[in-house]
Coordinates of C-alpha atoms in Angstrom, one line a residue:
M1 CA 201.0 123.0 65.6
K2 CA 199.8 121.9 69.0
S3 CA 200.6 118.3 70.3
R4 CA 197.7 115.9 70.9
S5 CA 198.6 116.0 74.7
F6 CA 197.3 119.6 74.3
Y7 CA 194.1 118.3 73.1
H8 CA 193.6 115.6 75.8
L9 CA 194.0 118.3 78.1
M10 CA 191.5 120.3 76.5
A11 CA 189.1 117.3 77.0
I12 CA 190.0 116.8 80.9
F13 CA 189.6 120.3 81.5
T14 CA 186.2 120.3 79.5
A15 CA 185.1 117.3 81.5
T16 CA 186.0 118.6 84.6
V17 CA 183.8 121.8 84.2
W18 CA 181.1 119.8 83.0
G19 CA 181.1 117.7 86.2
A20 CA 181.0 121.0 88.1
T21 CA 177.8 122.1 86.5
F22 CA 175.9 119.8 88.3
V23 CA 176.3 121.4 91.7
S24 CA 176.0 124.9 90.1
S25 CA 172.6 124.1 88.4
K26 CA 171.2 122.7 91.9
V27 CA 172.1 126.1 93.5
L28 CA 170.2 127.8 90.8
L29 CA 167.1 125.2 91.0
E30 CA 167.3 125.9 94.7
A31 CA 167.1 129.8 93.9
G32 CA 163.8 129.1 91.9
F33 CA 165.1 128.7 88.2
T34 CA 163.5 126.0 86.2
P35 CA 166.0 123.6 84.4
A36 CA 164.7 125.1 80.9
L37 CA 165.3 128.6 82.1
I38 CA 168.8 127.9 83.4
M39 CA 169.8 126.2 79.9
V40 CA 168.3 129.6 78.0
I41 CA 170.1 131.9 80.1
R42 CA 173.7 129.8 79.9
F43 CA 173.0 129.7 76.2
V44 CA 172.2 133.3 75.6
I45 CA 175.2 134.6 77.8
A46 CA 177.5 132.3 75.9
Y47 CA 176.1 133.7 72.5
V48 CA 176.4 137.5 73.4
C49 CA 179.7 136.7 74.8
L50 CA 180.9 135.1 71.3
L51 CA 179.6 137.7 69.3
P52 CA 182.5 140.2 69.4
F53 CA 184.8 137.4 68.5
W54 CA 183.3 136.2 65.5
R55 CA 184.0 137.7 62.2
G56 CA 183.3 135.2 59.8
K57 CA 180.2 134.2 57.8
I58 CA 176.4 134.4 59.3
F59 CA 174.9 131.5 57.5
C60 CA 176.2 128.1 56.5
D61 CA 177.3 127.9 52.5
T62 CA 174.2 125.6 51.5
L63 CA 170.8 124.9 53.5
R64 CA 171.8 121.5 54.3
D65 CA 174.4 122.6 56.5
E66 CA 172.4 125.2 58.0
L67 CA 169.9 122.3 58.8
M68 CA 172.7 120.4 60.0
M69 CA 173.7 123.3 62.5
V70 CA 169.9 123.3 63.8
A71 CA 170.2 119.5 64.5
L72 CA 173.3 120.2 66.4
G73 CA 171.3 122.9 68.5
I74 CA 168.7 120.2 69.1
T75 CA 170.8 117.3 69.9
G76 CA 173.4 118.8 71.8
G77 CA 171.2 121.7 73.4
S78 CA 167.5 121.8 73.8
L79 CA 166.3 118.3 73.6
Y80 CA 169.4 116.7 75.3
F81 CA 168.8 119.4 78.4
L82 CA 165.0 118.8 78.2
L83 CA 165.4 115.3 78.1
E84 CA 167.6 114.8 80.9
N85 CA 166.1 117.2 83.2
S86 CA 162.5 115.9 82.5
A87 CA 163.8 112.3 83.5
L88 CA 164.7 113.9 86.9
L89 CA 160.8 114.3 87.5
Y90 CA 160.2 110.6 86.9
T91 CA 163.1 108.5 88.1
Q92 CA 166.1 109.0 90.4
A93 CA 169.0 111.1 89.9
S94 CA 171.3 108.0 90.3
N95 CA 169.5 106.1 87.5
V96 CA 169.9 109.4 85.5
A97 CA 173.5 109.7 86.2
I98 CA 174.4 105.7 85.3
I99 CA 172.4 105.9 82.4
I100 CA 174.0 109.1 81.1
A101 CA 177.4 107.6 82.0
A102 CA 176.8 105.0 79.2
T103 CA 177.3 107.7 76.8
P104 CA 180.8 107.2 75.9
L105 CA 179.8 103.5 75.2
L106 CA 177.0 104.3 73.1
T107 CA 179.1 106.8 71.2
T108 CA 181.9 103.9 70.6
L109 CA 179.3 101.7 69.4
A110 CA 177.6 104.3 67.2
V111 CA 181.0 105.4 65.6
Q112 CA 182.3 101.9 65.2
F113 CA 179.1 100.3 63.3
I114 CA 177.3 103.2 62.1
S115 CA 179.8 106.1 60.6
R116 CA 182.6 103.4 60.8
Q117 CA 185.0 106.6 61.2
E118 CA 186.8 105.1 64.0
R119 CA 187.8 101.5 65.2
A120 CA 187.9 100.3 69.0
S121 CA 189.3 97.0 70.4
K122 CA 187.5 94.2 72.4
R123 CA 189.9 95.6 75.4
F124 CA 188.7 99.0 74.9
Y125 CA 184.9 97.6 75.6
A126 CA 186.2 95.9 78.4
Y127 CA 187.6 99.1 80.0
S128 CA 184.4 101.0 79.0
L129 CA 182.4 98.3 81.3
L130 CA 184.9 98.6 84.2
A131 CA 184.4 102.4 83.8
M132 CA 180.9 102.2 84.2
A133 CA 180.9 99.9 87.2
G134 CA 183.2 102.6 88.7
V135 CA 180.7 105.2 87.8
A136 CA 177.7 103.1 89.6
L137 CA 179.8 103.1 92.8
V138 CA 180.9 106.9 92.7
V139 CA 176.9 107.9 92.0
F140 CA 175.4 105.5 94.6
N141 CA 178.0 106.7 97.1
G142 CA 177.2 104.1 99.7
E143 CA 173.5 103.9 99.3
F144 CA 172.6 101.3 96.8
I145 CA 169.0 102.3 95.9
L146 CA 167.9 101.7 92.2
K147 CA 164.3 101.9 91.3
L148 CA 163.7 101.3 87.7
N149 CA 161.1 103.8 86.0
P150 CA 160.3 103.2 82.2
L151 CA 159.6 106.6 81.5
G152 CA 162.2 108.3 83.4
D153 CA 164.9 105.9 82.1
L154 CA 163.7 106.0 78.8
L155 CA 164.0 109.9 78.8
T156 CA 167.3 109.7 80.3
L157 CA 168.5 107.1 77.6
G158 CA 167.2 109.6 75.0
A159 CA 169.4 112.4 76.3
S160 CA 172.2 109.9 75.9
V161 CA 171.4 108.9 72.4
M162 CA 171.1 113.0 71.6
W163 CA 174.9 113.6 72.8
V164 CA 175.9 110.5 70.8
I165 CA 174.1 111.8 67.6
Y166 CA 175.7 115.2 68.3
S167 CA 179.1 114.2 68.5
I168 CA 178.6 112.1 65.2
L169 CA 177.2 115.2 63.3
I170 CA 180.0 117.5 64.8
L171 CA 182.5 114.7 63.1
K172 CA 180.5 115.2 59.6
M173 CA 181.0 118.9 59.9
E174 CA 184.9 118.6 60.5
G175 CA 186.7 120.7 58.4
C176 CA 183.9 122.4 56.9
Y177 CA 183.4 125.4 59.2
H178 CA 185.3 126.9 62.1
P179 CA 184.6 125.3 65.3
L180 CA 183.6 129.0 66.7
M181 CA 180.9 129.1 64.0
I182 CA 179.9 125.4 64.8
T183 CA 179.4 126.5 68.7
R184 CA 177.7 129.9 68.0
K185 CA 175.1 128.0 66.0
V186 CA 174.6 125.4 68.5
F187 CA 173.6 128.2 71.1
L188 CA 171.8 130.0 68.7
Y189 CA 169.5 126.8 67.6
G190 CA 169.5 125.6 71.0
V191 CA 167.9 128.6 72.5
L192 CA 165.4 129.1 69.4
T193 CA 164.2 125.2 69.4
L194 CA 163.6 125.5 73.3
A195 CA 161.6 128.9 73.1
P196 CA 158.5 127.1 72.4
Y197 CA 158.6 124.8 75.4
M198 CA 159.8 128.1 77.5
I199 CA 156.6 129.8 76.4
V200 CA 154.1 126.8 77.6
E201 CA 156.4 126.1 80.8
G202 CA 156.1 130.0 81.8
C203 CA 158.5 131.5 84.4
D204 CA 158.1 132.8 87.8
I205 CA 161.3 134.3 88.5
T206 CA 161.6 137.8 89.4
W207 CA 164.5 140.2 88.9
A208 CA 165.4 140.6 92.3
V209 CA 167.0 137.1 92.4
F210 CA 169.4 138.5 89.7
R211 CA 171.0 140.8 92.3
E212 CA 172.0 138.0 94.2
P213 CA 175.9 137.5 93.9
V214 CA 175.7 133.6 94.1
V215 CA 173.0 133.6 91.4
V216 CA 174.9 135.7 89.3
G217 CA 178.3 133.8 89.8
N218 CA 176.6 130.7 88.9
L219 CA 174.9 132.0 85.6
L220 CA 178.5 133.4 84.8
F221 CA 180.0 130.2 85.5
L222 CA 177.5 128.0 83.4
G223 CA 177.2 130.6 80.5
V224 CA 181.0 131.8 80.0
V225 CA 183.0 128.7 81.1
A226 CA 180.7 125.7 80.9
S227 CA 179.1 126.8 77.7
L228 CA 181.0 129.1 75.8
I229 CA 184.6 128.0 76.5
C230 CA 183.8 124.6 77.1
Y231 CA 181.3 123.8 74.1
W232 CA 184.0 125.3 71.7
A233 CA 186.8 123.3 73.2
W234 CA 184.7 120.0 73.1
N235 CA 184.4 120.5 69.1
V236 CA 187.7 121.1 68.8
V237 CA 188.6 118.1 70.9
L238 CA 185.9 115.9 68.7
E239 CA 187.7 116.8 65.5
K240 CA 191.2 116.4 66.9
L241 CA 190.8 113.4 68.9
G242 CA 187.7 111.6 67.5
A243 CA 184.7 111.0 69.1
I244 CA 185.5 107.5 70.8
K245 CA 188.4 108.9 72.8
A246 CA 187.1 112.3 73.4
T247 CA 183.9 111.0 75.0
N248 CA 185.7 108.9 77.3
Y249 CA 187.0 111.6 79.3
L250 CA 183.0 112.0 80.2
Y251 CA 183.7 109.4 82.8
L252 CA 185.4 112.2 85.0
N253 CA 182.1 114.0 85.2
P254 CA 180.6 111.9 88.4
I255 CA 183.9 112.3 90.2
V256 CA 184.1 116.0 89.7
A257 CA 180.7 116.2 90.7
L258 CA 181.0 114.1 93.8
I259 CA 184.0 116.2 94.9
T260 CA 182.3 119.5 94.1
S261 CA 179.3 118.6 96.0
W262 CA 181.3 117.7 99.1
L263 CA 183.4 121.1 98.8
V264 CA 180.2 123.2 98.0
L265 CA 177.2 121.6 99.3
N266 CA 178.5 119.5 102.1
E267 CA 177.6 116.4 100.9
R268 CA 179.3 113.0 102.3
I269 CA 181.7 111.1 100.2
T270 CA 181.8 107.4 101.3
A271 CA 184.6 104.8 101.1
L272 CA 182.7 102.9 98.4
A273 CA 182.5 106.0 96.2
I274 CA 186.2 106.5 96.7
V275 CA 186.9 102.9 95.3
G276 CA 184.4 103.7 92.6

C-alpha cells in the first residue's frame, strides 16, 4: 500500500515532464513537424509501447462506458491539443500560457460546484490566484506584452475547459477500469478523432527527418515519457489525490518550461521571472 506522499511525487514528476514538453515540441516544430502530427506520433508511440503490457479486456463493459472513453480521448487528447495549438496562430504564446495556467482554478470551481466531489476553502482560492500571478511573471519573463485577441484567447480557454472536463470524467471512471486501460483508450481515441483533421491538413514531412537523432529522441521523449508514463501516472494521481489537489501541481509547468528553455534553447531568464 503506497503512501499519499508517493502519489504527490508522481504528480510532481508528471507536471515537471509536461513542463519540458513545450521545448521538445518547439524543437520538432522547427524541424518541420505540425502540431497535429506531433500529437498523433506521440500518441501512436505510446499506444504501441503500451500493448505488450496490457492483458485486460479490449472493450468496456457497456456502450456508455466506451463512449466515455471516446470523450476522454477527445477532451484529453485531440480537441485539447488542437485548440491549444490553433490558439497560437491567433494570439501570443504568453496569452496562451497564462490562460492555460487557469486550469487548476477552473478545475477547482468545476469539481466544487458541478460534480461536488471535493471541497476547497477560501484560502485555497486566494493561494490559487497568487500562484497565477506568479505564473504570469514567469511567462512574461521581463517583457510585459499582452495583446488581447478574442479568437485566440477563446480557443485557449476552450483547451483549458477540455482539460477540466477530462479530469472530471476520469473521476467518474474511478474504480470502474484499470488506469492502464483508460490510458490506452485515451491514446486510441485521441488519434482516431484527430485523423480527419490530419487528412485535411496534409503532411509535408519526409522520411529523411526521422534519421536525425534529435528528432527521434524528442519523439520518444514525448511518446514514451510524456504520454505513456505521464498520462498513466496522471490518471492514477487524479484517482488517489482528487482533481483539485492534482491539478494544482500544473503550476509547475511554466517554471520547468522556463528552465528547460534556458538550458536547451539558450533563452534568457530575467530577475522578474525568478520572482514569479
